[in-house]
XYZ file of C-alpha atoms in Angstrom:
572
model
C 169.567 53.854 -98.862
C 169.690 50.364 -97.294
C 172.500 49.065 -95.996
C 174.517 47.011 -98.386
C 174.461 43.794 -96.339
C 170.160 43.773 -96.614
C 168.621 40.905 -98.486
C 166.776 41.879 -101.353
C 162.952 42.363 -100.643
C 161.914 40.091 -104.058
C 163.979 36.940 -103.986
C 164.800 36.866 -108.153
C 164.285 33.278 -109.157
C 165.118 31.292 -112.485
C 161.547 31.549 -113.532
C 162.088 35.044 -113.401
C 161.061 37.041 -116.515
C 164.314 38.554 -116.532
C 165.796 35.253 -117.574
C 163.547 34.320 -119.634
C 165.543 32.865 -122.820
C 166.263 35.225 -126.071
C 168.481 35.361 -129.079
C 170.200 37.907 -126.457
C 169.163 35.976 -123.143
C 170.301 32.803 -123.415
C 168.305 29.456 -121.821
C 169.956 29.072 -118.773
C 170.717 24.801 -117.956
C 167.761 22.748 -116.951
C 167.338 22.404 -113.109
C 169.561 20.028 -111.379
C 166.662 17.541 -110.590
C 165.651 17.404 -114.327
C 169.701 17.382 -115.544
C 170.339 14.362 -112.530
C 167.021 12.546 -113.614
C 168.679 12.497 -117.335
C 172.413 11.087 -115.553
C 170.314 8.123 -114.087
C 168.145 7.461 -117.238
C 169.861 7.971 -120.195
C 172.686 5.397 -121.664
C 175.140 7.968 -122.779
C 178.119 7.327 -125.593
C 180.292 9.254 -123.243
C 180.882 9.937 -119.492
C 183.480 12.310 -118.833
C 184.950 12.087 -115.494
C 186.732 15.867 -114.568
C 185.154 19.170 -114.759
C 188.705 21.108 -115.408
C 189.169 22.780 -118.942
C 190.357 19.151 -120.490
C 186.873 17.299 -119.337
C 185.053 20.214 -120.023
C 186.583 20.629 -123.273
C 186.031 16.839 -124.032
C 182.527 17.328 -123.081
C 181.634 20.445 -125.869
C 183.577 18.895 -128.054
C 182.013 15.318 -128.137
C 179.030 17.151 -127.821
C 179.241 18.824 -131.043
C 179.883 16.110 -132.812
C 176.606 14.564 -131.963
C 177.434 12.016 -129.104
C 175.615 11.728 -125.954
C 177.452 12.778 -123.308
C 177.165 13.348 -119.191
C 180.048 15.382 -117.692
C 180.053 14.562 -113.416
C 182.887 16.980 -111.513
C 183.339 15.533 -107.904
C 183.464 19.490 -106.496
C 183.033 22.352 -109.193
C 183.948 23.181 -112.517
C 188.014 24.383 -112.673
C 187.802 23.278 -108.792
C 191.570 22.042 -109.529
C 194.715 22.785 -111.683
C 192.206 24.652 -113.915
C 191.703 27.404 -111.107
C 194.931 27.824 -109.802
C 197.525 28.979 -112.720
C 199.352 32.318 -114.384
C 196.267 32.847 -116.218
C 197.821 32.936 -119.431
C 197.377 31.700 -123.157
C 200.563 31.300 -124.286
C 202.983 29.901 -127.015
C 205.423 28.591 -124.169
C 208.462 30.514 -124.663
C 210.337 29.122 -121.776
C 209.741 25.698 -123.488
C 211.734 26.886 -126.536
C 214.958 26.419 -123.776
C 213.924 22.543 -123.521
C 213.813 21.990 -127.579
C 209.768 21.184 -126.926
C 209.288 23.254 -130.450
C 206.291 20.899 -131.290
C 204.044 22.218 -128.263
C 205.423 25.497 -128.827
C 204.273 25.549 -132.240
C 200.837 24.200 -131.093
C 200.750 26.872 -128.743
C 200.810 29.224 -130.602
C 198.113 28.420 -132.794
C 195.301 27.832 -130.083
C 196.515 31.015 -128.598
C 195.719 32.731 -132.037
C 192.251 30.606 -131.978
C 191.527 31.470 -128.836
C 191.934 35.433 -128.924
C 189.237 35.302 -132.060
C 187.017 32.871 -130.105
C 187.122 34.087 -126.822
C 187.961 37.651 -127.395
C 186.252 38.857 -123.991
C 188.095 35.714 -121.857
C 191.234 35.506 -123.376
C 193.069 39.150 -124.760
C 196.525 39.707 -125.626
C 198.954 40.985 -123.151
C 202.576 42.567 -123.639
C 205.771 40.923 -121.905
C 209.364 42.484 -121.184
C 211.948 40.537 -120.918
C 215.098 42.596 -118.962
C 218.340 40.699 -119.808
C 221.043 41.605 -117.343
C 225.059 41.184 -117.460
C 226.245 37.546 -117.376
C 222.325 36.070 -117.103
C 222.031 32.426 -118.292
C 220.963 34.052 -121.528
C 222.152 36.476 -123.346
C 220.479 39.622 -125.265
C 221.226 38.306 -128.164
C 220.474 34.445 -127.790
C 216.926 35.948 -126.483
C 216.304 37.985 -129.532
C 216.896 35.012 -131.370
C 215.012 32.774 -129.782
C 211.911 35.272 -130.001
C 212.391 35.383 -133.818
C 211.939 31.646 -133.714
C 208.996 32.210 -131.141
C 207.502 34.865 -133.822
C 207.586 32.067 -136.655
C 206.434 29.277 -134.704
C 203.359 31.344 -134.358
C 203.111 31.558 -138.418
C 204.081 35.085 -137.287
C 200.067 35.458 -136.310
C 200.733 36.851 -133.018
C 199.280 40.384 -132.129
C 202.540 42.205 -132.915
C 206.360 40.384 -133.760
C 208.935 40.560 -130.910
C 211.309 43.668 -131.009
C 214.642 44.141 -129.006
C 214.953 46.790 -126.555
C 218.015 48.575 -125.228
C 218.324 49.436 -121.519
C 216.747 52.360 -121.915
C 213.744 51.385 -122.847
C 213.343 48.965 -120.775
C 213.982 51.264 -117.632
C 211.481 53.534 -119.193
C 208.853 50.733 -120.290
C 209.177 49.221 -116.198
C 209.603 51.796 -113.890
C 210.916 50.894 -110.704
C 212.918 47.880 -112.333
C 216.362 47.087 -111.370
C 219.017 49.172 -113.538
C 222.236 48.009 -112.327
C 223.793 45.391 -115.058
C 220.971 45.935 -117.315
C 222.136 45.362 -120.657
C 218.420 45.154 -122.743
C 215.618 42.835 -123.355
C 213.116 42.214 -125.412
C 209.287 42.935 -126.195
C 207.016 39.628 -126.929
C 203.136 39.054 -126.776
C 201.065 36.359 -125.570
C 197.800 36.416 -123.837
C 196.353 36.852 -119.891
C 192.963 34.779 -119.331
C 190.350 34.172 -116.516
C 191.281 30.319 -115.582
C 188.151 29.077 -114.092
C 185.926 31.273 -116.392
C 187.454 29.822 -119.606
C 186.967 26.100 -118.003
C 183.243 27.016 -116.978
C 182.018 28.685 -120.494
C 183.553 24.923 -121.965
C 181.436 23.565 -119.525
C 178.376 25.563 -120.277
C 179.051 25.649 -124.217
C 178.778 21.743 -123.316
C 175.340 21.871 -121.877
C 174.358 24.467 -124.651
C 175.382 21.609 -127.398
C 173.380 18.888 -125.552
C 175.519 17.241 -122.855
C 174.306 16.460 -119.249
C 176.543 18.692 -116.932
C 176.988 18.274 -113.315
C 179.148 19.748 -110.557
C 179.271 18.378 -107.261
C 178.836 14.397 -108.627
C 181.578 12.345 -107.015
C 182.187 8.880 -108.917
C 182.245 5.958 -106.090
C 182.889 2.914 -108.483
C 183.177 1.742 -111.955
C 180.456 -0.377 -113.326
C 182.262 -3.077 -114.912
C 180.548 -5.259 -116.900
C 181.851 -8.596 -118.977
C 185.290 -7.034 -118.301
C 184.467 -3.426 -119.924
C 183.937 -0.574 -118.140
C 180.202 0.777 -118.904
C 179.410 2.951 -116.444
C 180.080 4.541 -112.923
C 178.083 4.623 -109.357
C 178.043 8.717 -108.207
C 176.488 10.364 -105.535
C 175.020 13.683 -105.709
C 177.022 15.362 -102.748
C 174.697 18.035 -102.079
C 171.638 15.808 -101.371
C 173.403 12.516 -100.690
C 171.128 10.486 -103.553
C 173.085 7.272 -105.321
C 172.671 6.665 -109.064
C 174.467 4.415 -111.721
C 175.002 6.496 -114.794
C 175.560 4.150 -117.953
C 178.124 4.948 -120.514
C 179.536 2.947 -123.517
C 182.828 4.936 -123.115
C 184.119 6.439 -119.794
C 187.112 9.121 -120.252
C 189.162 9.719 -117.014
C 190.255 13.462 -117.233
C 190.775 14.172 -113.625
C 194.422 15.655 -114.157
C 195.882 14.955 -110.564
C 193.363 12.744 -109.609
C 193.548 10.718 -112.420
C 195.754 7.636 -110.822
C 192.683 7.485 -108.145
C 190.258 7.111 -110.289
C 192.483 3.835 -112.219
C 192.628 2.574 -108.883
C 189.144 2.532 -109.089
C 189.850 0.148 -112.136
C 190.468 -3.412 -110.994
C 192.216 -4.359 -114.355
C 194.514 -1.204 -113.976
C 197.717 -2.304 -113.300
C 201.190 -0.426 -113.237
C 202.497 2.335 -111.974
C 201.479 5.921 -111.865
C 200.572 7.962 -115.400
C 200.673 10.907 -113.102
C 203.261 12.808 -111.462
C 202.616 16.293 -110.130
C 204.612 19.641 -110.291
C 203.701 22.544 -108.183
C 203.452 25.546 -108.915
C 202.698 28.695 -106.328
C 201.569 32.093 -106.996
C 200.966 35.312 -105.041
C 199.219 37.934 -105.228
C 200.099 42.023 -103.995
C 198.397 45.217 -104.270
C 198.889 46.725 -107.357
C 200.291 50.004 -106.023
C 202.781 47.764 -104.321
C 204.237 46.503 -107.478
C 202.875 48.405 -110.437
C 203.443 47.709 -113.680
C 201.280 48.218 -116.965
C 203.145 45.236 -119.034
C 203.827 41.467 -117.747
C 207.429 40.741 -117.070
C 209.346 37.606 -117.924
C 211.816 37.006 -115.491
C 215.015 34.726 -114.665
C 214.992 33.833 -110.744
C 217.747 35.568 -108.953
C 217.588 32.905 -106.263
C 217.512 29.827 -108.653
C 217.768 31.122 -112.398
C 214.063 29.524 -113.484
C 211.829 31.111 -115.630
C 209.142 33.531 -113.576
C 206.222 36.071 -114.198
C 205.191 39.298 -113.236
C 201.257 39.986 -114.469
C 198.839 42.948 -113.726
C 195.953 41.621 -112.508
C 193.290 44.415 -112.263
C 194.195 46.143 -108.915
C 196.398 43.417 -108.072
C 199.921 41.979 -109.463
C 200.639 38.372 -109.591
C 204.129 37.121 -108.983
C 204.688 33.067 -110.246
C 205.208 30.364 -110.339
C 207.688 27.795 -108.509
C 208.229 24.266 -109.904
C 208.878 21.842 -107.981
C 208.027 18.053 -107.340
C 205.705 17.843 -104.520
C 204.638 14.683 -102.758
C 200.979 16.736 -101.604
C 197.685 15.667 -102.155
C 195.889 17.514 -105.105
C 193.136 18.523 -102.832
C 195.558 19.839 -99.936
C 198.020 21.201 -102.084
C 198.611 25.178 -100.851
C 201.458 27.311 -100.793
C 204.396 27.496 -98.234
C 206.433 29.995 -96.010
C 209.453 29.219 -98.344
C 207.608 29.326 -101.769
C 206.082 32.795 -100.587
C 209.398 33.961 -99.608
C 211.544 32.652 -102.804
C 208.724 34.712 -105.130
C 208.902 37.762 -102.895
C 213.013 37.371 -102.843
C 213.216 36.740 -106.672
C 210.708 40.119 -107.046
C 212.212 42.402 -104.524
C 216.052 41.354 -106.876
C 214.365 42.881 -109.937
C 212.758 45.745 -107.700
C 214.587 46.791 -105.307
C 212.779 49.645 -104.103
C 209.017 47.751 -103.349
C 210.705 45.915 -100.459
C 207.800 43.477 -100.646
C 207.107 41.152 -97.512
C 204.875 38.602 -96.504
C 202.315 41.225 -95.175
C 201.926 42.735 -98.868
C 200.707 38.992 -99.907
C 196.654 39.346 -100.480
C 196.382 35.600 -101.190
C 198.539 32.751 -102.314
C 197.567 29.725 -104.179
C 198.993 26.288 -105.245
C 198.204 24.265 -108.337
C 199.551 20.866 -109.359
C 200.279 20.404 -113.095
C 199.375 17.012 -113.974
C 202.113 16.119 -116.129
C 203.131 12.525 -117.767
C 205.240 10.897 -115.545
C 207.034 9.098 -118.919
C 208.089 12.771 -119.240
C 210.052 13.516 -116.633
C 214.336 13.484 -116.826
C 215.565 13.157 -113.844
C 214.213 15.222 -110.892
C 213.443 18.507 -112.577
C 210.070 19.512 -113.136
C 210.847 22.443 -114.858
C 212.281 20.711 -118.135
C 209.381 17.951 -117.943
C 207.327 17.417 -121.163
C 203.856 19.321 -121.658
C 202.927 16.940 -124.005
C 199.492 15.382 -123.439
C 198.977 11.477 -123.572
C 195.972 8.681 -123.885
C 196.366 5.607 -122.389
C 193.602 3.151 -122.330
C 193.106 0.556 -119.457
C 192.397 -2.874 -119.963
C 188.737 -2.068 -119.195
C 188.100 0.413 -121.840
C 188.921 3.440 -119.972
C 190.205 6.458 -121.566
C 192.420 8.624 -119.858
C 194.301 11.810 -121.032
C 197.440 13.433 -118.937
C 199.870 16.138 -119.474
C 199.233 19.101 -121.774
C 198.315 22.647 -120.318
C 195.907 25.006 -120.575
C 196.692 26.778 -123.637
C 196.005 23.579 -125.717
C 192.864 22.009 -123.963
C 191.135 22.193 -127.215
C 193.915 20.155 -128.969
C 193.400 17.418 -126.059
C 190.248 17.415 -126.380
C 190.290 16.905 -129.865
C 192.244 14.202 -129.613
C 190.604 12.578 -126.555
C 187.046 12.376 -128.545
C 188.796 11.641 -131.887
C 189.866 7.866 -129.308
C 186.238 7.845 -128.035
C 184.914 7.929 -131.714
C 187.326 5.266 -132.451
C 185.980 3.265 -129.387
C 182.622 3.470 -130.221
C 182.874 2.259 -133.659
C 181.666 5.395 -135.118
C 182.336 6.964 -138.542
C 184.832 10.127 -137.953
C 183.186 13.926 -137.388
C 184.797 16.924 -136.765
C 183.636 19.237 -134.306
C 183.603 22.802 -134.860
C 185.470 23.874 -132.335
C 188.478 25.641 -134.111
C 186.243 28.127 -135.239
C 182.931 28.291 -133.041
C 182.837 31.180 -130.706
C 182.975 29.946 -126.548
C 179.640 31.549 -125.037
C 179.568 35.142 -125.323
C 182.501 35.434 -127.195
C 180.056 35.860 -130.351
C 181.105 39.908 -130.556
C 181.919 41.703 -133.756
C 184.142 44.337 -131.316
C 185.599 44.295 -128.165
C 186.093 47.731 -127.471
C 182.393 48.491 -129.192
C 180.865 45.831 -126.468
C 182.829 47.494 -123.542
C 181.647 51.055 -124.927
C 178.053 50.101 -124.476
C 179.197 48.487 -121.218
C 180.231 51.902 -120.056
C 177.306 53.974 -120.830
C 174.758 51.327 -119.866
C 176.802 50.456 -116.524
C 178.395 54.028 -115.443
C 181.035 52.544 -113.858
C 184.352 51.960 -116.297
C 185.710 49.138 -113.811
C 182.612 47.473 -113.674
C 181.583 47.481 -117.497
C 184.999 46.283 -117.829
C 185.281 43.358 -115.676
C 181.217 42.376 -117.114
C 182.249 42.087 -120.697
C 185.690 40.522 -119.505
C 183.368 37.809 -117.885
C 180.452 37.452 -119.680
C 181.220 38.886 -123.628
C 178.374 39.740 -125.381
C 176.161 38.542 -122.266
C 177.169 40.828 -119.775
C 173.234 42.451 -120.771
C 171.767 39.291 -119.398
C 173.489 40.098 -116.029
C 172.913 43.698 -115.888
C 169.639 43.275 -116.569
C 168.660 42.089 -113.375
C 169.637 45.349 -111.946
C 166.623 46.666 -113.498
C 164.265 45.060 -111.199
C 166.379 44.953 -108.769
C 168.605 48.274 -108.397
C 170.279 46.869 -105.165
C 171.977 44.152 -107.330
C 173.836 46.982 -109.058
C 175.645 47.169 -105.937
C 179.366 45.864 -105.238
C 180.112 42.582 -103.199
C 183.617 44.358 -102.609
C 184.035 48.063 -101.876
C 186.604 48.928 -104.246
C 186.413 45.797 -106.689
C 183.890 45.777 -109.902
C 181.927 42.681 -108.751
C 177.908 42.984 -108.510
C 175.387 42.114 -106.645
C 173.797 40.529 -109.808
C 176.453 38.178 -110.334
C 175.494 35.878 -107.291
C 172.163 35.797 -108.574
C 173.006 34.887 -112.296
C 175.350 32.692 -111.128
C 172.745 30.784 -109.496
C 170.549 30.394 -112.016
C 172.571 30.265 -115.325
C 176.170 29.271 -114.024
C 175.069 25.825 -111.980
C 176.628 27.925 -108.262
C 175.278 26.003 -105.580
C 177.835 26.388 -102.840
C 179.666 30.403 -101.969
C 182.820 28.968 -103.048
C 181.314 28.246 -106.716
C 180.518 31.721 -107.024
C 183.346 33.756 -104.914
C 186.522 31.228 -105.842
C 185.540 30.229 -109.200
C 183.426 32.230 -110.810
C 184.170 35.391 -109.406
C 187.883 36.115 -108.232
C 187.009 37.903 -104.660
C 188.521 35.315 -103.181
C 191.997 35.624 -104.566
C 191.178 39.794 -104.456
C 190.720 40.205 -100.847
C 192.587 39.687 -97.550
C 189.761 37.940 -96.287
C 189.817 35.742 -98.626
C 186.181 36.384 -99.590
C 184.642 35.989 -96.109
C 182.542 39.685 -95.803
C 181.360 39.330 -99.396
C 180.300 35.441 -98.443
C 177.789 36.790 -95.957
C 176.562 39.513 -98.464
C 176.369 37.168 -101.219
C 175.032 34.610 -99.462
C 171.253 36.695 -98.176
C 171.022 37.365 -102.104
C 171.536 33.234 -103.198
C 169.614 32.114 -100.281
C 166.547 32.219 -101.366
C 167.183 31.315 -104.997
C 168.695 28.130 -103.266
C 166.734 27.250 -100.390
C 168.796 28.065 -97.658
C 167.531 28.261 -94.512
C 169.004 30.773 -92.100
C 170.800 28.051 -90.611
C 171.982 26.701 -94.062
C 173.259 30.311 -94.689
C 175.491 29.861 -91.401
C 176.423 26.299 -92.263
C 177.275 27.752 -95.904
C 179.545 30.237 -94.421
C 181.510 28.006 -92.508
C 182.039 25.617 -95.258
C 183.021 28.345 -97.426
C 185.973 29.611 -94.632
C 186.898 26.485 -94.506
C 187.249 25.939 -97.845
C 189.201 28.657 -98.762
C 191.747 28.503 -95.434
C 192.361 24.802 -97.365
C 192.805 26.540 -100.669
C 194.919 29.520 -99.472
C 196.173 28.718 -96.352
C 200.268 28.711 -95.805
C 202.083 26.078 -94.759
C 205.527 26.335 -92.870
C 206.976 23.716 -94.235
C 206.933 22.245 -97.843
C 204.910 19.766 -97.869
């Protein structure tokens, strides 16, 4: 056999017959040159500024409704906030504490939506809650307020809450705490792929119509007669300058969005943005295993924290704090790491968990409305989401979360229709499937998975991924049996994946593919770097790489993801 770093001896390329569109096969998104030929000669109704999941979700859904629309991300799709959170769909329990019932409510219904429309990216996941001796609140409050959590949710959830008594909570968690335990509680919400979910809006996007482009920075605003009408970009992979002409512009750049109203000469007053951090870290699984997520009060600080299985890893999050970083520099520090680890070892005592158990940690910065802030604390901030337009025309959209980027969306086009002067249409997003969620069964898709694929942790993670169009990807195994191979010993990522991410999931760069596309990079304690190389002799010739581009690839991609999950000794 060859070893697993060799190239493949047929470079697989979109004209490939193995990608040739079907009813199973999708058509992949026109080539770059043709999709940045349309951004430069088209006037569109609509230029969405942000590739996270609220842009992207903007994008399908003004798309659907029949508007012409370019989406431009200045790095890739979920490159932000939209790549760095718990990973969950959820109602918001903690926000039940705050009296925020409305977005709790809310909550609960896209989660609901989103489990039938996404059932291979978004799938339900059990929580504990442990409730120990004079905790900030009691067994019985938190029964309560589940009950209340239950009915916001039109009692739709996968199963109602149910109170547990010590015992069965030491037996549902081994390894967890025991002293002082007094109960807890059984809930449900659901664990997601972040930057997947955000992509598939961004494909379902092109699918419907609109012009989609990662790696399109916006330089300047083209203001004309005192309206905004447009934007100047520049293609950052090839350097080329073009004016893209809109009659609407939407600003949904989360943390970013006060830069781009600078941008806005008419902007004036002060910032619509202010950020909260939040920090997560990831462990071996075997150092902290559990089969359920656990909802946690801090022992250090008393806030609201997670446990969640993540495959063969566990993810412990998230701090809150204000944070004065910028959104592209944002990481984690020595004292965020430690408070998680702290606030974990308290509730397991045995794991003993130190900074040399940490796999990767990550930083995000929630981009909430800085109207909804009381006082200093983050933590009880509004996730409400907001649209303010500038004096220029501009449409912006702040605050919300990821559970309800459908709702903001909504929202954000139902402004643009009213912009443009057009009669009202509703876009069928509340009950069109997301890309490969189109399934009749779960568990019947990852059954086929397993007897096509042989491996369980492999079919698994392909129908996780790619829903019903995890064929399209294992496909190219068939030409190619070395693509059937792992980019990690040990994790279920293929070979084939690089390739298909090439040519249907707009990767140009290694950190497209292993950050955002693929989680290696949070999976590994190299943050990626051995699979990189691997990855890299498969994309290089779909891409055009030279062997010196491959190096120069390489070392952007370290560098990238030292800035994404390096530590910092001091809070920054």
């Amino acid at each position: 056999m060859r070893p697993e770093s060799a190239a493949l001896s047929t470079p697989v390329s979109p004209s490939d017959s193995l990608v040739v569109a079907s009813p199973a096969f999708p058509q992949p998104p026109a080539p770059r040159p043709e999709r940045l030929l349309a951004l430069s000669s088209t006037e569109f109704d609509l230029l969405v500024i942000g590739g996270g999941v609220t842009g992207s979700g903007i994008a399908r859904d003004a798309s659907l409704r029949g508007l012409r629309v370019a989406l431009v991300e200045r790095e890739d799709f979920a490159s932000g906030t939209s790549s760095r959170s718990s990973r969950l769909i959820h109602g918001g329990v903690r926000y039940l504490e705050h009296g925020h019932l409305g977005l709790v409510f809310e909550s609960s219904i896209e989660r609901y939506r989103l489990l039938r429309l996404a059932p291979h990216l978004v799938r339900p996941l059990a929580f504990v809650w442990p409730v120990y001796e004079g905790a900030r609140i009691p067994r019985w409050k938190l029964a309560a307020g589940l009950k209340l959590y239950d009915a916001l949710a039109l009692f739709r959830n996968v199963k109602g809450s149910r109170s547990l008594n010590a015992s069965q909570v030491a037996e549902t968690v081994p390894g967890l705490r025991t002293d002082g335990l007094r109960g807890g509680s059984r809930y449900y919400d659901a664990a997601t792929d972040d930057a997947r979910l955000t992509f598939i809006n961004a494909l379902a996007a092109s699918e419907a119509g609109a012009i989609v482009l990662n790696h399109v920075s916006v330089r300047s605003l083209l203001i004309q007669e005192g309206r905004a009408r447009g934007a100047h970009v520049v293609d950052s992979l090839t350097g080329q300058q073009l004016t893209v002409r809109a009659r609407v512009i939407v600003n949904a750049t989360g943390p970013w969005s006060d830069e781009i109203r600078k941008l806005d000469a008419a902007n004036g007053g002060g910032p619509t943005v202010r950020g909260s951090k939040g920090v997560h870290v990831s462990v071996p699984r075997e150092r902290l295993p559990t089969e359920c997520a656990l909802t946690l009060l801090s022992p250090v600080d008393g806030r609201v924290m997670f446990i969640l299985p993540a495959g063969t890893h566990t993810i412990i999050g998230t701090t809150e704090t204000a944070t004065r970083a910028h959104p592209s520099e944002v990481r984690a520090s020595v004292s965020d790491v430690d408070y998680l680890l702290t606030s974990a070892n308290g509730f397991f005592p045995t794991a003993h968990l130190a900074r040399e158990d940490v796999v990767s940690a990550w930083a995000g910065i929630r981009p909430l409305v800085a109207s909804g802030y009381s006082g200093a604390d983050a933590g009880s901030a509004s996730r409400e989401h907001a649209i303010h337009t500038s004096p220029t025309g501009v449409l912006a959209i702040s605050g919300g979360k990821l559970t309800t980027y459908r709702v903001m969306a909504r929202d954000m086009v139902d402004a643009v229709e009213h912009a443009l002067g057009v009669p009202h249409r509703k876009a069928p997003t509340h009950s069109l499937p997301l890309p490969g969620g189109d399934i009749p069964s779960f568990d019947a898709e990852l059954s086929s998975a397993r007897s096509t694929v042989g491996r369980d942790d492999t079919a698994l993670h392909l129908v996780r991924a790619y829903g019903g169009r995890w064929r399209q990807v294992w496909a190219l195994t068939h030409a190619q049996p070395l693509l059937a191979e792992p980019l990690v010993p040990g994790l279920p990522y293929i070979r084939a994946e690089a390739v298909h991410g090439v040519t249907h999931e707009l990767v140009h760069t290694l950190s497209d593919l292993l950050v955002r596309r693929l989680k290696v990079s949070f999976e590994t304690r190299d943050l990626g770097r051995a699979a990189a190389r691997l990855a890299a002799s498969d994309v290089a010739p779909l891409l055009g790489w030279s062997p010196q581009d491959v190096e120069r690839q390489l070392a952007d991609y370290s560098r990238d993801v030292e800035r994404l999950f390096g530590i910092d000794p001091a809070d920054a």
